[in-house]
Amino acid sequence: MEAAEVVAKLIDLPGGQALLDAASGDESVWLVGGAVRDLMLGRTPEELDVVIDGPLDRVLARLGGEAERHDRFGTATVRLADGRIDLASARSEQYALPGALPDVSPASIDDDLQRRDFTINAIAIRLVDAELKAHDDALADLAAGRIRVLHSGSFVNDPTRLWRAARYSTRLGFELDEESAALAALASPGAVSGERLGHELRLSLREDSPTAVLSAVEALNPGALIEGFDPNPARLAEASALLGSAGRQDLLTLAACCQGVELQLLTRWLDHLQFTASERDLVTASSRWVTASPLRSAQSASQIAEAAAGAPLEAVALCGGENARQWLTELRHVTLEIDGDDLIAAGVPPGPAIGIGLKRALARTLDRDISGRDEQLQAALEGAEGPS
Ligand code: ATP
Ligand code: MG
């Protein structure tokens, strides 16, 4: 696709018209990276990536919207009513230490293309006149479906590019060229901070085929994942369908992949990757749940509830089977028409008996032994009196 056609396509994209307006008469504004790549491939970019040959201020002022600036790198994200634009001042990067964030300095657009991850992302189009600048191999690699680093130190400087390569190859159906793949295998993912690795893992889990991305990561460099991690766990498809939109699909996938990871190692890894405490607990609990059998062996609705209530829905989904399906689709929604106040009003003294009575009424309701307020109250009162 010609550069001019790429620019013309912007009009139909969220934020595209605003960007064209802001770039009008301004020779410093270039569409770059993923946005150009995706448009050239006939895909719709997630957001518009823009490089400004100079400071961002004037373009930001013309764009309006809400700008979030990250001054260390001279970048900003602008959220408009209808889209997101990521802007950066053209810069070059120096890596003092492998895996650390680079030191950046202002540079030309040509230099800026040189700092990028892969040739297919080292393409820029100036918006005012559709001038194209690209790495020598960029257009050929884009046409051939090839992911190629720009220099032999690329993965050493920034091992997060392993994850980026895995996402692009899966999403676009591209392949790394032989030399890039060999370089990927030599990188040290451990040189990257947990925060940045966690970010890459989270992005990967949100892709359409997360297990394919994780398998690609493992194939490129097994050291990127921890011991026992299975990027292609059995039964995940069933669990994912069971969970639907009731829970976190990304954490379900992660838990499924981590069933074989030793618990302490898993907990430490998730903390290192800066998952929140509740995300970590959900993943660890769900990844262990598979070994618990009460849900699978439950014979009645109340036994299913006994086994599943309080467990993360992701854990139940991973357990799989008919009982899990019943819990997720029906039983977890069953509630009583009475509460503790009804029991107190009926003369039960406040205390543990209330909870015991309500639990008994819920169990019998789940088993369709009783229904409606009156029968529930009766059952709860009997339960509150003692074991039946
Ligand atoms: P996506 O569709 O996932 O957003 P993208 O290619 O647009 O893919 P971004 O993370 O939005 O990726 O980054 C925009 C551009 O910035 C990339 O296309 C690439 O040129 C450059 N880039 C981003 N991260 C890196 C990195 N770690 N090393 C080098 N270049 C990078
Ligand atoms: Mg992008």
Short mmCIF file of C-alpha atoms in Angstrom, two decimals, residues 10 13-16 19 30-39 43-51 76-80 82-88 116 121 164 167-168 171 199 203 206-207:
data_model
loop_
_atom_site.label_atom_id
_atom_site.label_comp_id
_atom_site.label_asym_id
_atom_site.label_seq_id
_atom_site.Cartn_x
_atom_site.Cartn_y
_atom_site.Cartn_z
CA LEU A 10 -6.59 7.76 8.86
CA LEU A 13 -9.94 5.74 12.28
CA PRO A 14 -10.73 6.86 15.82
CA GLY A 15 -8.67 9.99 16.45
CA GLY A 16 -7.48 10.03 12.82
CA LEU A 19 -4.52 13.95 14.15
CA TRP A 30 4.99 11.44 11.41
CA LEU A 31 2.77 8.39 11.77
CA VAL A 32 5.05 5.56 12.82
CA GLY A 33 5.56 2.01 14.04
CA GLY A 34 2.58 -0.22 14.68
CA ALA A 35 0.08 2.25 13.22
CA VAL A 36 1.84 2.32 9.83
CA ARG A 37 2.54 -1.41 9.91
CA ASP A 38 -1.08 -2.30 10.62
CA LEU A 39 -2.52 0.09 8.04
CA ARG A 43 -5.43 -4.08 9.73
CA THR A 44 -6.86 -1.57 12.17
CA PRO A 45 -4.25 -0.31 14.65
CA GLU A 46 -5.11 -0.33 18.36
CA GLU A 47 -3.92 3.26 18.69
CA LEU A 48 -2.14 5.82 16.53
CA ASP A 49 1.62 5.94 17.11
CA VAL A 50 3.09 9.32 16.24
CA VAL A 51 6.62 10.74 16.26
CA ALA A 76 2.62 11.48 25.80
CA THR A 77 -0.67 9.66 25.45
CA VAL A 78 -3.67 11.65 24.33
CA ARG A 79 -7.13 10.26 24.90
CA LEU A 80 -9.73 11.75 22.63
CA ASP A 82 -12.99 8.58 19.89
CA GLY A 83 -9.50 7.19 20.15
CA ARG A 84 -5.98 7.12 21.56
CA ILE A 85 -2.86 8.71 20.15
CA ASP A 86 0.63 7.86 21.46
CA LEU A 87 3.13 10.62 20.73
CA ALA A 88 6.90 10.70 21.17
CA ARG A 116 13.09 0.48 17.09
CA ASN A 121 8.00 -1.29 12.96
CA ARG A 164 6.93 -8.29 21.45
CA ARG A 167 2.95 -11.21 20.06
CA TYR A 168 3.59 -9.97 16.52
CA ARG A 171 -1.10 -11.95 15.86
CA HIS A 199 3.66 -5.73 31.72
CA LEU A 203 -0.24 -7.70 27.33
CA ARG A 206 -4.85 -10.10 26.53
CA GLU A 207 -4.11 -11.18 22.97
#
